[in-house]
Coordinates of C-alpha atoms and ligand atoms in Angstrom, one line a residue:
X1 CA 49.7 9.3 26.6
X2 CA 46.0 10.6 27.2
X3 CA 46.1 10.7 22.6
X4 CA 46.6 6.7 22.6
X5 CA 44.1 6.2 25.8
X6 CA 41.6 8.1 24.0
X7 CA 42.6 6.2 20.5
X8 CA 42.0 2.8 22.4
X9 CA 38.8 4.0 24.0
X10 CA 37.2 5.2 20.4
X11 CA 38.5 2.0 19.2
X12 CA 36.9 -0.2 21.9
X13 CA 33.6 1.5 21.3
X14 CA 33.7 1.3 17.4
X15 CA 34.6 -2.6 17.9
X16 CA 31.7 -2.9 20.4
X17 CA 29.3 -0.8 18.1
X18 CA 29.8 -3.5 15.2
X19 CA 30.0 -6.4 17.5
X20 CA 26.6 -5.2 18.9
X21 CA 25.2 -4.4 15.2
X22 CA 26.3 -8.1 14.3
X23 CA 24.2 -9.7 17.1
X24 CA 21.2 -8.0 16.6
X25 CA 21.0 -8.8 12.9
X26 CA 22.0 -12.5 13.7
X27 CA 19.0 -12.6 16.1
X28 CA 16.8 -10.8 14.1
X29 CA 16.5 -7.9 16.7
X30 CA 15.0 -4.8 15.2
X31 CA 17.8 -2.3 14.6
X32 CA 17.6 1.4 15.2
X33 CA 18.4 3.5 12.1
X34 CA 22.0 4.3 13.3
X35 CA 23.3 0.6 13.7
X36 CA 21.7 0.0 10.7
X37 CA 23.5 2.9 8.6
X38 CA 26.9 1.0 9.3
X39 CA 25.5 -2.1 7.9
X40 CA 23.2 -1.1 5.3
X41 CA 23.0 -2.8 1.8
X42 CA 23.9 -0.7 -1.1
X43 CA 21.4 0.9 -3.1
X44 CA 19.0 0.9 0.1
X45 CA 17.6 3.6 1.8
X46 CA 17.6 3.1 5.8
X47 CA 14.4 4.9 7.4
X48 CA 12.7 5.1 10.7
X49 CA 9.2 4.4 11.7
X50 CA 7.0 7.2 12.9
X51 CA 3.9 5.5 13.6
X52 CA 2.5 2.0 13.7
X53 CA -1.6 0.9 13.8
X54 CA -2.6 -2.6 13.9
X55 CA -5.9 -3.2 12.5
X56 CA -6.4 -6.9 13.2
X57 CA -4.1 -9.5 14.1
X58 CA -3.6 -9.5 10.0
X59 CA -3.5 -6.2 8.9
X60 CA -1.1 -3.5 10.2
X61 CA -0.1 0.2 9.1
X62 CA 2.8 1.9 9.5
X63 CA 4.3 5.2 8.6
X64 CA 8.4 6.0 8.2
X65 CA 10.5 8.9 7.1
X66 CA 10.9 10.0 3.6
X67 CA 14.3 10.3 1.9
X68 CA 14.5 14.2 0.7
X69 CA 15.5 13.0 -2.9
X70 CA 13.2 9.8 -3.0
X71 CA 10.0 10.7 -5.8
X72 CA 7.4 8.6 -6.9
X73 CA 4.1 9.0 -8.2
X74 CA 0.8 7.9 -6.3
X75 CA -0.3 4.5 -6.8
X76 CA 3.5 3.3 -7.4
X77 CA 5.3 -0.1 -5.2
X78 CA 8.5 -0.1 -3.3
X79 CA 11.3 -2.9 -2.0
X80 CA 10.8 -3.1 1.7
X81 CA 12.5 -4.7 3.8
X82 CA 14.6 -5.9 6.9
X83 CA 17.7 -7.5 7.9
X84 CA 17.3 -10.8 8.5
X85 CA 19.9 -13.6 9.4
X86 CA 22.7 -10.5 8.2
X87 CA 21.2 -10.5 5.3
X88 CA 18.5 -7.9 3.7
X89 CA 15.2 -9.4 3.0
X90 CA 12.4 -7.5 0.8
X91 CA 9.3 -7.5 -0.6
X92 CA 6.9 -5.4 -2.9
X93 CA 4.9 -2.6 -0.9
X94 CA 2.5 -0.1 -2.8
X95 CA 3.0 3.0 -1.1
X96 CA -0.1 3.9 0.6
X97 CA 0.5 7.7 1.3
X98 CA 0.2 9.9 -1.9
X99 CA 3.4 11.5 -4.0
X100 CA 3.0 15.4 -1.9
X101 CA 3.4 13.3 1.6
X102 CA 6.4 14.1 3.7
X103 CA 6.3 10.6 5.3
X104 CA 5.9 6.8 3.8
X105 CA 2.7 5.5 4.8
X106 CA 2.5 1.4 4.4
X107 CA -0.5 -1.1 5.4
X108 CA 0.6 -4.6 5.6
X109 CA -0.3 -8.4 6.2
X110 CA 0.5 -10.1 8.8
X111 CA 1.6 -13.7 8.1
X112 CA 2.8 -16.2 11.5
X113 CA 5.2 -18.1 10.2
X114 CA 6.0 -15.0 6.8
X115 CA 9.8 -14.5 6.5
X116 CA 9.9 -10.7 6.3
X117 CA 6.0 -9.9 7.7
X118 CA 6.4 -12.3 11.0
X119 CA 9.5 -9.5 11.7
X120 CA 8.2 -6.2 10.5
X121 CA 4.3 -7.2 12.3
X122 CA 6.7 -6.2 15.2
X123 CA 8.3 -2.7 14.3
X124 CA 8.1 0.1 16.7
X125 CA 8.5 3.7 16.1
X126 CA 12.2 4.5 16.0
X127 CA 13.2 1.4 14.4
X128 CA 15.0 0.9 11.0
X129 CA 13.3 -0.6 7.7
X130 CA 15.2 -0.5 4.4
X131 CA 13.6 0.4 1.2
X132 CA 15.3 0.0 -2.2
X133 CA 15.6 3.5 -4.1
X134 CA 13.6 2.3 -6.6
X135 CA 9.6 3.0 -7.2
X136 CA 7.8 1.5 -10.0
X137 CA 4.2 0.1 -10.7
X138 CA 1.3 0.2 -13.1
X139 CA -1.5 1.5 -10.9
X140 CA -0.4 5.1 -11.7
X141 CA -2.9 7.9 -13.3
X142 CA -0.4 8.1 -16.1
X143 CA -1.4 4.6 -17.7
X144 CA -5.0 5.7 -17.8
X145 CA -6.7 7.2 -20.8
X146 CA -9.3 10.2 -19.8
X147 CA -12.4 8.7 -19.0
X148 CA -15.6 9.9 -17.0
X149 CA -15.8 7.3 -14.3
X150 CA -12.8 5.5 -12.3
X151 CA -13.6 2.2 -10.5
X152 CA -10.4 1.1 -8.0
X153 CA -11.3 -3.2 -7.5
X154 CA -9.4 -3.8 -4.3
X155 CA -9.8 -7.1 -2.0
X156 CA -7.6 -7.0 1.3
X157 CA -4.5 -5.1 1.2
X158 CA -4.8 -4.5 -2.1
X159 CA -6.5 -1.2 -1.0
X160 CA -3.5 -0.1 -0.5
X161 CA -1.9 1.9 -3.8
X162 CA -6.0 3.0 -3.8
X163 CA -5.2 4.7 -0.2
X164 CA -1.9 6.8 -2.1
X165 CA -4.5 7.6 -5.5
X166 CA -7.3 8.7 -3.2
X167 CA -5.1 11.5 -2.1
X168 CA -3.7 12.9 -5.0
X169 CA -5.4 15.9 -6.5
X170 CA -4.5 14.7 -9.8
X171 CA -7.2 11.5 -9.4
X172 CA -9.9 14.3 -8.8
X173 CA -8.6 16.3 -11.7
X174 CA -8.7 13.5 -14.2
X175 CA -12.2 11.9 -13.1
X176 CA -15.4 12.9 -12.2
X177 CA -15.9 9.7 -10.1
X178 CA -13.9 7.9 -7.9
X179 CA -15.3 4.8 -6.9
X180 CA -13.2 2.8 -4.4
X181 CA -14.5 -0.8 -3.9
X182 CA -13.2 -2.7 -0.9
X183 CA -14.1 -6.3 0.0
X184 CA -12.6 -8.2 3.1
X185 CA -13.0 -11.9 4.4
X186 CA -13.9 -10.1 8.2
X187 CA -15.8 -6.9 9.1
X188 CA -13.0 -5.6 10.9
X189 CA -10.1 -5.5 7.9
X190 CA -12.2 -2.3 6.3
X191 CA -11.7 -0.5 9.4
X192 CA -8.4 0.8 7.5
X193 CA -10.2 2.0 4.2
X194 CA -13.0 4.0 6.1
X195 CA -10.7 5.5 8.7
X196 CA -8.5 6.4 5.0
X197 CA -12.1 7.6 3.3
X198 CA -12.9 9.4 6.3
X199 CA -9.8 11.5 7.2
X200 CA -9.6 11.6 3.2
X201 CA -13.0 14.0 3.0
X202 CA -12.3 15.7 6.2
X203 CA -8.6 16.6 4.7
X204 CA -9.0 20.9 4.3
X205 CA -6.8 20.1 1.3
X206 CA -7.6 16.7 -0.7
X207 CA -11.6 16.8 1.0
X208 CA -12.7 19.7 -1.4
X209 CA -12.0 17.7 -4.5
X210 CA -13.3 14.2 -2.8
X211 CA -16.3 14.7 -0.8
X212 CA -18.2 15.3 -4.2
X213 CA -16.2 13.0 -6.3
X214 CA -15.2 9.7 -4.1
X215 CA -17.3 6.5 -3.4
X216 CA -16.2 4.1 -0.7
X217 CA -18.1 1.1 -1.7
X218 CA -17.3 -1.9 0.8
X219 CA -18.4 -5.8 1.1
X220 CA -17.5 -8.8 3.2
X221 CA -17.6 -12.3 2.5
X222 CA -17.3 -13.9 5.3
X223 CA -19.0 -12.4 8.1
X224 CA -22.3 -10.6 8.3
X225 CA -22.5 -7.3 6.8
X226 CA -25.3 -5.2 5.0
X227 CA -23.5 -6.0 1.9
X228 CA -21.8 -9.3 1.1
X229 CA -20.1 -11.4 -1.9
X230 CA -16.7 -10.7 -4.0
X231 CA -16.4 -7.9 -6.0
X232 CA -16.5 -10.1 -9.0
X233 CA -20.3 -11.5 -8.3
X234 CA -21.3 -8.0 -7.6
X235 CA -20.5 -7.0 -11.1
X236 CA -21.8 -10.0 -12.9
X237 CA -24.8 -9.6 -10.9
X238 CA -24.8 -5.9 -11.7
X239 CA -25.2 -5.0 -8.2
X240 CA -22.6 -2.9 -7.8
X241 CA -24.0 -1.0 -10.8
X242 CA -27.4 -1.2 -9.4
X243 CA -25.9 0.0 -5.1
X244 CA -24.1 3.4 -6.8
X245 CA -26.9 4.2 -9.1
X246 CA -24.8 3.9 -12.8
X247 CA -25.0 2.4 -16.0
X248 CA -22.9 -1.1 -16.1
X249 CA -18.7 -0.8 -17.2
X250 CA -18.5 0.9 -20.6
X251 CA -15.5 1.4 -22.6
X252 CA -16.4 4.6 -23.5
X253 CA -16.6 6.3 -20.0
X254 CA -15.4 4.0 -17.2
X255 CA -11.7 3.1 -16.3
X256 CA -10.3 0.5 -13.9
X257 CA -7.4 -0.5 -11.4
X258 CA -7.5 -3.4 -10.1
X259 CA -5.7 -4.8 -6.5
X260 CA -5.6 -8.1 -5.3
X261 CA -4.8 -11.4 -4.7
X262 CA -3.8 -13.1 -7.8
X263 CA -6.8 -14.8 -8.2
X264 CA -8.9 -11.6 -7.6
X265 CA -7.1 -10.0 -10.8
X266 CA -7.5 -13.0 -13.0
X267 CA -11.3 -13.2 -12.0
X268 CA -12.0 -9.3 -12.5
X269 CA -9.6 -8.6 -14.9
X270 CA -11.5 -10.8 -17.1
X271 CA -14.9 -9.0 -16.1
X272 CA -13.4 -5.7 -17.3
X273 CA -12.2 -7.3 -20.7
X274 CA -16.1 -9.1 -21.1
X275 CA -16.9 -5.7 -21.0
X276 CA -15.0 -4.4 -23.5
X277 CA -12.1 -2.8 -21.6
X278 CA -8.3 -3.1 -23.1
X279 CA -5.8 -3.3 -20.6
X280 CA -3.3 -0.5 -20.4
X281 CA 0.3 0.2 -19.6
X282 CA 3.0 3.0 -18.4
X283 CA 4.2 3.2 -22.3
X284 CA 1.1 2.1 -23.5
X285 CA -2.2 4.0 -21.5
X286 CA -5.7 2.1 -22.2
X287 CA -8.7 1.6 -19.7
X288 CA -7.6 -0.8 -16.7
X289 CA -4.8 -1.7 -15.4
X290 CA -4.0 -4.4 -12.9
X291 CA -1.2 -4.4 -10.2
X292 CA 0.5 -7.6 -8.4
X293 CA 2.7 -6.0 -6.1
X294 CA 1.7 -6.2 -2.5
X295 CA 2.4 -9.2 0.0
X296 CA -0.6 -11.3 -0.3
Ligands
LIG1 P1 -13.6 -15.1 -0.1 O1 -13.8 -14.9 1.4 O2 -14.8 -15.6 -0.8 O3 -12.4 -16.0 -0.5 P2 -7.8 -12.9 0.6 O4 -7.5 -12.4 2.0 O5 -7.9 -14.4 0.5 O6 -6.9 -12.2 -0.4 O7 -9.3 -12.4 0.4 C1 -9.7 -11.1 0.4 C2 -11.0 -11.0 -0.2 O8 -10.9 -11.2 -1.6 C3 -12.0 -11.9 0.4 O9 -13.2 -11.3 0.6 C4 -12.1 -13.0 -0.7 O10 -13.4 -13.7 -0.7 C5 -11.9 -12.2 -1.9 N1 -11.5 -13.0 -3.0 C6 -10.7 -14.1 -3.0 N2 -10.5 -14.6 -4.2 C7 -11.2 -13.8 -5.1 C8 -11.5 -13.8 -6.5 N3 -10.9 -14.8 -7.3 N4 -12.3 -12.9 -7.0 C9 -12.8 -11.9 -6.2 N5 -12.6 -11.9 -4.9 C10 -11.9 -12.8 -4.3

């Protein structure tokens, strides 16, 4: 008698648990990890949000547990994503936080009316996001040959994969410059990259190798600022060159990444090439290499 009663009760409660796992996804309520787990897609990790920083009412950050047996190397993009309508919805993220970090760190656009970013602008620590098992990308040291000099071209949240290569020792170990370039339509979108330059040099691990060896070298182009213009009229104008006190791109010496929108990589990819730079690959490492992976 009291077996069945407590067979019916467990029963009830599983039916309930799914029932109430099926209307939050219908209505696009943010699930907690555990509901999620019943209802996860396969081949998706289900993680939970530590921390979340909104820079503008554009740009956030957020950070979220690390599966134990997920590896990637800096500078590499992920599937993340949410369930939506039932169903899972993703898109490309670079991971922001570098390969030895025990969380996921992510910085992300905010678009109104953005089928997966108008939902995940409003995660809270303790909510679920899925993330395919998956990491892959070209901005990686790997698909670099040695050089003197490495120049990371980032507009917006392109910055991003920059914000994971930044913090890997292996960056420090392979270059004897770092120069991060930043350029942003407001004044307040950089705040992201110098908080991330700052706590980079003031790291008692990561600052040792980057307070000699990294340049944070930021313009705005549509707001006052001491420095303003693209990235790309900086370099024709030589500029850039001119602001950090070196010779203009050589093949011989400098490398490149470049981050952007897809417009931004067209423009400065072509630069690099005038130049006399030869684009580069995972199987095949040269001296740039551009990434479209981040929602733009
Ligand atoms: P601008 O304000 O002149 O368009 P977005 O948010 O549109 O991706 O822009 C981020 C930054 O990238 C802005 O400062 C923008 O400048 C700049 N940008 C946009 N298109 C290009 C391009 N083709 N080459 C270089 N920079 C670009």
């Amino acid at each position: 008698m009291l077996q069945v009663k407590a067979g019916l009760v467990l029963h009830e409660a599983q039916s309930n648990t799914s029932a109430d796992i099926r209307t939050k996804i219908d209505m696009n309520v943010l699930a907690k990890p555990a509901d999620l787990e019943a209802a996860a897609p396969a081949g998706a990790f289900v993680e939970e949000v530590k921390s979340v920083q909104h820079y503008t009412d554009r740009l956030f950050r957020f950070r979220m547990t690390r599966p134990a047996s997920f590896r990637f190397r800096s500078g590499e993009f992920v599937m993340i994503g949410l369930m939506i309508d039932g169903k899972p919805l993703y898109r490309a993220y670079s991971i922001a936080s570098p390969a030895w970090d025990e969380e996921l760190e992510f910085f992300s656009i905010k678009v109104p009316d953005g089928p997966l970013t108008s939902h995940l602008q409003k995660i809270q620590p303790g909510d679920a996001v899925l993330m395919k098992k998956k990491p892959t990308g070209t901005l990686v040291n790997d698909a670099l040959i040695p050089g003197k000099r490495v120049y990371m071209f980032s507009t917006g949240t392109g910055i991003a994969p920059f914000a994971s290569l930044i913090r890997d020792p292996d960056t420090y170990e392979k270059f004897d410059q770092v120069i991060l370039t930043h350029t942003c339509r407001e004044v307040s979108e950089l705040k992201y990259g110098e908080d991330l330059v700052q706590e980079t040099i003031n790291d008692p691990l990561i600052g040792e190798f980057a307070k000699d060896k990294l340049v944070h070298y930021t313009s705005v182009t549509r707001e006052d600022f001491p420095r303003q213009g693209r990235i790309t009229d900086l370099i024709k104008s030589g500029k850039l060159f001119e602001d950090l006190g070196v010779p203009p791109l050589d093949p011989a010496v400098d490398r490149g990444m470049i981050c952007g929108s897809m417009d931004m990589l067209k423009d400065t990819k072509a630069l690099l090439e005038e130049a006399g730079l030869t684009e580069g690959a995972n199987n095949k490492p040269a001296e740039f290499v551009v990434e479209r992976a981040f929602v733009g």
